Amino acid sequence: MPTTLINVSNRLPVTVGAEITKSSGGLVAALEGLSPQEYDLKWIGWPGGAIADPAHQVEIDQALREEHGCIPIFLSDEEVAGHYEGFSNSSVWPLLHYMPNYMHYDPAWWEQYRNVNQRFADKVMELAQPDDLVWVHDYQLMLLPAMLHERMPELRIGFFLHTPFPSYETFRCHPRRRELVAGVLGADLVGFHTFGYMRHFRSTVLRLLGLETEITRIRSEDGHVSAMGVFPIGINAQKFEETLDALEFRQRRDEFIQANAGKRIVLSVERMDYTKGILHRLDAIEQFLSGLDESGRDAIKFIFVSVPSREEVEEYKDVREETEARVGRINGQYATLNSSPIRFIHGSVNFTDLCALYATADVGLVTPLIDGMNLVAKEFIACQREHNGVLMLGEFTGAAEELSNALLVNPYDIAAVAEKLTEALAMSDDEKRALNQPMRERVVKYDAQHWARTFIEQLRISEISAPAASESVEVAAGLLAQAVAAGQRIALFLDYDGTLREIEPVPRAAVPTPAIWALLDLLRGRPNLVVTIISGRRREDLETWFGGTPFGLIAEHGATGRPSGHTSWEHWDRGIRYDWKDEIREVLRLYEQSTPGSFVEEKSTSLVWHYRKTDPEFGTWKANQLAHELSTMMANEPVKIRQGRKIVEATSAHISKGAAVRRAIEKTVPDLIVCAGDDQTDESMFEVELTNMITLKVGREPSQAKYRLRDPSAFREFLSNAFQTESAL
Ligand code: GDG
């Protein structure tokens, strides 16, 4: 049975007119190249235009589904204006391309962006089964992965960003920055064109959402893991190869060659977009022309193919007008009696002509100020099969990372672009061939189909996130309720921070809330129940909060404790050596000095370096370094080095919560023991492994505990349900 692949992009690859025509872009080729035995492809998106008539919509819907495997979402003019032209193209697009000056923002756009993403989510949910794969494309649908994940957590969701992802410094300008990255993190796999974009995304996630990240994985607070990967998109290589073989292509190419006899051709092809560097390029061309005499000018022709794009957006109108004015000026100034230097086409040419132009040009001048990948550069290289032109490529394109044999230029350096152009025109055929051949092999081999296949294969094997919360916790609830009802002796060992109580940025602030007191009051004084609060905190904290209760208290991960019903504390670390602390303290002080915002906490049995308030990336880097340094230093000492939530901790290896639990149940063995905790230090309790023990992890990180609950409030509810049941009986 083939796997259903639901591909979701803002725009469907179709044009709806009197007839429906399917476009043949790279994405279509990439997906249609997947084997139908393996994948059953469905494509969801907007068919373009404003089709308001319901009867017409039904008709188009049916035709698109039956003939093209496409499922349309009809957007109203208002939705297109708010979601597409407004939010997507006027606020997100400029920021993704490092151009905050071009950003506009209107809160009403956000409403439309959310609404349209929601409509896409509804449409996906109409179709999707839990075993399906969903692939979401690009910046217009950044909220969709999280919307889908919430509604169907089993669904495999991939997200690919076709643009750059900028540094945090730029992305942080967006008023909805957090929502946007959180939306993307609903995906199981997030793909970028380059490692640089992925690195920026990771750093943005860390800084905006405080989530710790590994190089290629991000774990959200609910435990969901998003893998990240680099998948440079390719072109529809087969189509180019076939076209280069076609008679029609050869005829058109020969016509172009003839029409331009005696001239060198410099070609630029792009959407009319301010990111593509058109105005800077015109400056460079002007400078280049100013150095030529009349016969030199007669011998060169610049061809611009500028496809109209996003013309409802002000900045696009401006760039078009400015380009036309400049082209006019340059042509006026540098025209000879025989020719004018720039042929500017504000429109598109057909595919065969495009290939013929690529295969006629002496230079492909591709100089975006920034571009996620830039397929034109790859297409130009693909067409250098019999012919040899030079690719001049802007350094700030994703393509520049792969096409390193191109003449790379800084598009802002006008003089350098003009100079390189002279250099390019002077290159010999042998030189050009030697440079182009390896690049051509690469673009033909790593084509769009290869790109889609690798992304989807990666998505298929992406990690299955931690088991869904409360999946089997019903069993634990049943066991506990039964024991309560039967009046059995029960011992509860409850961690505090992160288990009973939500974590606070400042540990001091995590005082018990009314909800916690309500729960503790329910447990207090109950026969056959021994409650012990077991924490890494200092004894003073536990005394302050719970000193007046009859509960057992265990502090400092089990170094000291006050058994239930007692008022004095016992020390369980007598005879344990702590001389290692002096050595460690010195190292921690050095880290404290060199890492602003970090501090050292001294407990009687351990030393802790806290870095919650440091620069998140710097802090994490220093923490890894510190943990490594301490582990090496203490390799032969009875000391455990542990990295916890924004801490690095050195504790005596003889002290653990697990050992404290064993000691506490040594004399009077309860019928049922419940151990609950949320972090690494609680794992030692879960390792105790007695048959009459319920181990419960709060949170979604991997754990040895048998049962799992989402967060402290779910845990409190779990306990109060178990004990309230009994009072109701
Ligand atoms: C976004 C990212 C990323 C152009 N003129 C004609 C024509 N085209 C075709 C080209 C090429 C496509 O349009 C343009 O693709 P690019 O990659 O250059 O740029 P964007 O449109 O900005 O695309 C970009 C891409 O997504 C994919 O991830 O590379 O960075 O911005 O295929 O051939 N095609 C025809 N006539 C034309 O006149 N037939």
PDB file of N, CA, C and O and ligand atoms in Angstrom, residues 93 97 138 160 162-163 193 233 240 269-271 276 305 307 347-351 354 358 371-376 379, ligand 1:
ATOM      1  N   TRP A  93       8.323  38.044   4.705  1.00  0.00           N
ATOM      2  CA  TRP A  93       9.304  37.961   3.609  1.00  0.00           C
ATOM      3  C   TRP A  93      10.482  38.936   3.783  1.00  0.00           C
ATOM      4  O   TRP A  93      11.639  38.510   3.747  1.00  0.00           O
ATOM      5  N   HIS A  97      14.558  38.017   4.657  1.00  0.00           N
ATOM      6  CA  HIS A  97      15.639  38.437   3.755  1.00  0.00           C
ATOM      7  C   HIS A  97      16.433  39.613   4.326  1.00  0.00           C
ATOM      8  O   HIS A  97      17.002  40.401   3.581  1.00  0.00           O
ATOM      9  N   ASP A 138       6.939  26.504   3.255  1.00  0.00           N
ATOM     10  CA  ASP A 138       7.240  27.934   3.216  1.00  0.00           C
ATOM     11  C   ASP A 138       6.549  28.852   4.209  1.00  0.00           C
ATOM     12  O   ASP A 138       5.671  28.467   4.963  1.00  0.00           O
ATOM     13  N   PHE A 160       9.297  22.754   5.138  1.00  0.00           N
ATOM     14  CA  PHE A 160      10.490  23.216   4.430  1.00  0.00           C
ATOM     15  C   PHE A 160      10.383  24.712   4.181  1.00  0.00           C
ATOM     16  O   PHE A 160       9.364  25.208   3.692  1.00  0.00           O
ATOM     17  N   HIS A 162      11.664  27.770   2.069  1.00  0.00           N
ATOM     18  CA  HIS A 162      12.334  28.018   0.789  1.00  0.00           C
ATOM     19  C   HIS A 162      13.171  29.299   0.793  1.00  0.00           C
ATOM     20  O   HIS A 162      13.906  29.550  -0.144  1.00  0.00           O
ATOM     21  N   THR A 163      13.029  30.089   1.825  1.00  0.00           N
ATOM     22  CA  THR A 163      13.775  31.352   1.918  1.00  0.00           C
ATOM     23  C   THR A 163      14.939  31.176   2.889  1.00  0.00           C
ATOM     24  O   THR A 163      15.038  30.144   3.546  1.00  0.00           O
ATOM     25  N   HIS A 193      17.647  25.260   3.196  1.00  0.00           N
ATOM     26  CA  HIS A 193      18.566  25.088   2.072  1.00  0.00           C
ATOM     27  C   HIS A 193      20.027  24.969   2.530  1.00  0.00           C
ATOM     28  O   HIS A 193      20.832  24.306   1.897  1.00  0.00           O
ATOM     29  N   ILE A 233      17.602  22.590  -2.374  1.00  0.00           N
ATOM     30  CA  ILE A 233      16.680  22.222  -3.456  1.00  0.00           C
ATOM     31  C   ILE A 233      17.415  22.212  -4.798  1.00  0.00           C
ATOM     32  O   ILE A 233      18.390  22.930  -4.995  1.00  0.00           O
ATOM     33  N   PHE A 240      15.162  19.798 -18.286  1.00  0.00           N
ATOM     34  CA  PHE A 240      16.181  20.584 -18.989  1.00  0.00           C
ATOM     35  C   PHE A 240      16.921  19.708 -20.002  1.00  0.00           C
ATOM     36  O   PHE A 240      17.146  20.119 -21.147  1.00  0.00           O
ATOM     37  N   VAL A 269      17.734  36.653 -15.166  1.00  0.00           N
ATOM     38  CA  VAL A 269      16.343  36.169 -15.128  1.00  0.00           C
ATOM     39  C   VAL A 269      15.899  36.136 -13.669  1.00  0.00           C
ATOM     40  O   VAL A 269      16.625  35.617 -12.805  1.00  0.00           O
ATOM     41  N   GLU A 270      14.738  36.691 -13.407  1.00  0.00           N
ATOM     42  CA  GLU A 270      14.258  36.656 -12.008  1.00  0.00           C
ATOM     43  C   GLU A 270      12.822  37.152 -11.906  1.00  0.00           C
ATOM     44  O   GLU A 270      12.294  37.715 -12.859  1.00  0.00           O
ATOM     45  N   ARG A 271      12.257  36.908 -10.720  1.00  0.00           N
ATOM     46  CA  ARG A 271      11.002  37.589 -10.393  1.00  0.00           C
ATOM     47  C   ARG A 271      11.378  39.016 -10.059  1.00  0.00           C
ATOM     48  O   ARG A 271      12.452  39.269  -9.498  1.00  0.00           O
ATOM     49  N   LYS A 276      16.270  40.624  -5.275  1.00  0.00           N
ATOM     50  CA  LYS A 276      17.080  40.058  -6.361  1.00  0.00           C
ATOM     51  C   LYS A 276      18.219  40.981  -6.798  1.00  0.00           C
ATOM     52  O   LYS A 276      18.997  40.630  -7.685  1.00  0.00           O
ATOM     53  N   VAL A 305      15.140  39.364 -18.046  1.00  0.00           N
ATOM     54  CA  VAL A 305      13.783  38.817 -18.027  1.00  0.00           C
ATOM     55  C   VAL A 305      13.285  38.986 -16.595  1.00  0.00           C
ATOM     56  O   VAL A 305      13.798  38.337 -15.671  1.00  0.00           O
ATOM     57  N   VAL A 307      10.092  38.723 -14.302  1.00  0.00           N
ATOM     58  CA  VAL A 307       8.711  38.253 -14.243  1.00  0.00           C
ATOM     59  C   VAL A 307       7.930  39.092 -13.233  1.00  0.00           C
ATOM     60  O   VAL A 307       8.378  39.247 -12.093  1.00  0.00           O
ATOM     61  N   GLY A 347       8.093  40.504 -18.129  1.00  0.00           N
ATOM     62  CA  GLY A 347       7.136  39.449 -18.457  1.00  0.00           C
ATOM     63  C   GLY A 347       7.895  38.146 -18.429  1.00  0.00           C
ATOM     64  O   GLY A 347       9.089  38.130 -18.096  1.00  0.00           O
ATOM     65  N   SER A 348       7.213  37.054 -18.757  1.00  0.00           N
ATOM     66  CA  SER A 348       7.958  35.799 -18.739  1.00  0.00           C
ATOM     67  C   SER A 348       8.078  35.267 -20.162  1.00  0.00           C
ATOM     68  O   SER A 348       7.321  35.656 -21.056  1.00  0.00           O
ATOM     69  N   VAL A 349       9.051  34.397 -20.323  1.00  0.00           N
ATOM     70  CA  VAL A 349       9.250  33.784 -21.639  1.00  0.00           C
ATOM     71  C   VAL A 349       8.933  32.295 -21.494  1.00  0.00           C
ATOM     72  O   VAL A 349       8.948  31.769 -20.381  1.00  0.00           O
ATOM     73  N   ASN A 350       8.644  31.609 -22.620  1.00  0.00           N
ATOM     74  CA  ASN A 350       8.299  30.195 -22.447  1.00  0.00           C
ATOM     75  C   ASN A 350       9.539  29.358 -22.141  1.00  0.00           C
ATOM     76  O   ASN A 350      10.674  29.827 -22.291  1.00  0.00           O
ATOM     77  N   PHE A 351       9.311  28.138 -21.711  1.00  0.00           N
ATOM     78  CA  PHE A 351      10.418  27.340 -21.185  1.00  0.00           C
ATOM     79  C   PHE A 351      11.518  27.093 -22.217  1.00  0.00           C
ATOM     80  O   PHE A 351      12.715  27.191 -21.909  1.00  0.00           O
ATOM     81  N   LEU A 354      13.488  30.133 -22.631  1.00  0.00           N
ATOM     82  CA  LEU A 354      14.335  30.343 -21.449  1.00  0.00           C
ATOM     83  C   LEU A 354      15.620  29.526 -21.585  1.00  0.00           C
ATOM     84  O   LEU A 354      16.732  30.034 -21.386  1.00  0.00           O
ATOM     85  N   TYR A 358      19.477  30.780 -21.906  1.00  0.00           N
ATOM     86  CA  TYR A 358      20.553  30.296 -21.026  1.00  0.00           C
ATOM     87  C   TYR A 358      21.720  29.767 -21.869  1.00  0.00           C
ATOM     88  O   TYR A 358      22.876  29.926 -21.534  1.00  0.00           O
ATOM     89  N   ASP A 371      19.220  35.396  -1.309  1.00  0.00           N
ATOM     90  CA  ASP A 371      18.270  34.457  -1.910  1.00  0.00           C
ATOM     91  C   ASP A 371      18.405  33.110  -1.211  1.00  0.00           C
ATOM     92  O   ASP A 371      19.529  32.647  -0.970  1.00  0.00           O
ATOM     93  N   GLY A 372      17.247  32.519  -0.871  1.00  0.00           N
ATOM     94  CA  GLY A 372      17.278  31.231  -0.172  1.00  0.00           C
ATOM     95  C   GLY A 372      18.161  30.235  -0.895  1.00  0.00           C
ATOM     96  O   GLY A 372      19.105  29.676  -0.339  1.00  0.00           O
ATOM     97  N   MET A 373      17.854  29.974  -2.148  1.00  0.00           N
ATOM     98  CA  MET A 373      18.704  29.117  -2.973  1.00  0.00           C
ATOM     99  C   MET A 373      19.088  29.871  -4.241  1.00  0.00           C
ATOM    100  O   MET A 373      20.206  30.221  -4.472  1.00  0.00           O
ATOM    101  N   ASN A 374      18.151  30.123  -5.115  1.00  0.00           N
ATOM    102  CA  ASN A 374      18.230  30.677  -6.467  1.00  0.00           C
ATOM    103  C   ASN A 374      18.397  29.557  -7.478  1.00  0.00           C
ATOM    104  O   ASN A 374      19.482  29.029  -7.716  1.00  0.00           O
ATOM    105  N   LEU A 375      17.275  29.228  -8.081  1.00  0.00           N
ATOM    106  CA  LEU A 375      17.253  28.140  -9.058  1.00  0.00           C
ATOM    107  C   LEU A 375      17.753  28.579 -10.423  1.00  0.00           C
ATOM    108  O   LEU A 375      18.264  27.774 -11.188  1.00  0.00           O
ATOM    109  N   VAL A 376      17.618  29.877 -10.723  1.00  0.00           N
ATOM    110  CA  VAL A 376      18.073  30.368 -12.022  1.00  0.00           C
ATOM    111  C   VAL A 376      19.554  30.015 -12.216  1.00  0.00           C
ATOM    112  O   VAL A 376      19.968  29.577 -13.291  1.00  0.00           O
ATOM    113  N   GLU A 379      19.807  26.437 -13.116  1.00  0.00           N
ATOM    114  CA  GLU A 379      19.263  26.198 -14.458  1.00  0.00           C
ATOM    115  C   GLU A 379      20.239  26.680 -15.532  1.00  0.00           C
ATOM    116  O   GLU A 379      20.429  26.024 -16.559  1.00  0.00           O
TER     117      GLU A 379
HETATM  118  C1  GDG B   1      11.972  30.898  -3.935  1.00  0.00           C
HETATM  119  C2  GDG B   1      13.193  31.402  -3.178  1.00  0.00           C
HETATM  120  C3  GDG B   1      14.435  29.377  -3.909  1.00  0.00           C
HETATM  121  C4  GDG B   1      11.764  32.920 -14.015  1.00  0.00           C
HETATM  122  N1  GDG B   1      11.490  33.608 -15.139  1.00  0.00           N
HETATM  123  C5  GDG B   1      10.937  32.761 -16.003  1.00  0.00           C
HETATM  124  C6  GDG B   1      10.881  31.513 -15.408  1.00  0.00           C
HETATM  125  N2  GDG B   1      11.399  31.638 -14.159  1.00  0.00           N
HETATM  126  C7  GDG B   1      11.560  30.540 -13.217  1.00  0.00           C
HETATM  127  C8  GDG B   1      13.006  30.136 -13.127  1.00  0.00           C
HETATM  128  C9  GDG B   1      13.079  29.486 -11.770  1.00  0.00           C
HETATM  129  C10 GDG B   1      12.002  30.205 -10.987  1.00  0.00           C
HETATM  130  O1  GDG B   1      11.209  30.930 -11.895  1.00  0.00           O
HETATM  131  C11 GDG B   1      12.594  31.208  -9.989  1.00  0.00           C
HETATM  132  O2  GDG B   1      13.141  30.500  -8.931  1.00  0.00           O
HETATM  133  P1  GDG B   1      14.250  31.112  -7.954  1.00  0.00           P
HETATM  134  O3  GDG B   1      14.773  30.028  -7.135  1.00  0.00           O
HETATM  135  O4  GDG B   1      15.288  31.783  -8.771  1.00  0.00           O
HETATM  136  O5  GDG B   1      13.550  32.256  -7.079  1.00  0.00           O
HETATM  137  P2  GDG B   1      12.130  32.481  -6.262  1.00  0.00           P
HETATM  138  O6  GDG B   1      10.983  32.581  -7.177  1.00  0.00           O
HETATM  139  O7  GDG B   1      12.355  33.689  -5.427  1.00  0.00           O
HETATM  140  O8  GDG B   1      11.950  31.184  -5.330  1.00  0.00           O
HETATM  141  C12 GDG B   1      14.465  30.905  -3.838  1.00  0.00           C
HETATM  142  C13 GDG B   1      13.129  28.867  -4.489  1.00  0.00           C
HETATM  143  O9  GDG B   1      12.019  29.439  -3.827  1.00  0.00           O
HETATM  144  C14 GDG B   1      13.030  27.361  -4.385  1.00  0.00           C
HETATM  145  O10 GDG B   1      13.190  26.913  -3.073  1.00  0.00           O
HETATM  146  O11 GDG B   1      15.500  28.959  -4.727  1.00  0.00           O
HETATM  147  O12 GDG B   1      15.585  31.325  -3.111  1.00  0.00           O
HETATM  148  O13 GDG B   1      13.207  32.834  -3.112  1.00  0.00           O
HETATM  149  O14 GDG B   1      12.763  28.138 -11.857  1.00  0.00           O
HETATM  150  O15 GDG B   1      13.300  29.314 -14.199  1.00  0.00           O
HETATM  151  N3  GDG B   1      10.379  30.440 -16.045  1.00  0.00           N
HETATM  152  C15 GDG B   1       9.915  30.617 -17.305  1.00  0.00           C
HETATM  153  N4  GDG B   1       9.919  31.820 -17.905  1.00  0.00           N
HETATM  154  C16 GDG B   1      10.398  32.897 -17.319  1.00  0.00           C
HETATM  155  O16 GDG B   1      10.384  33.984 -17.888  1.00  0.00           O
HETATM  156  N5  GDG B   1       9.428  29.560 -17.969  1.00  0.00           N
END
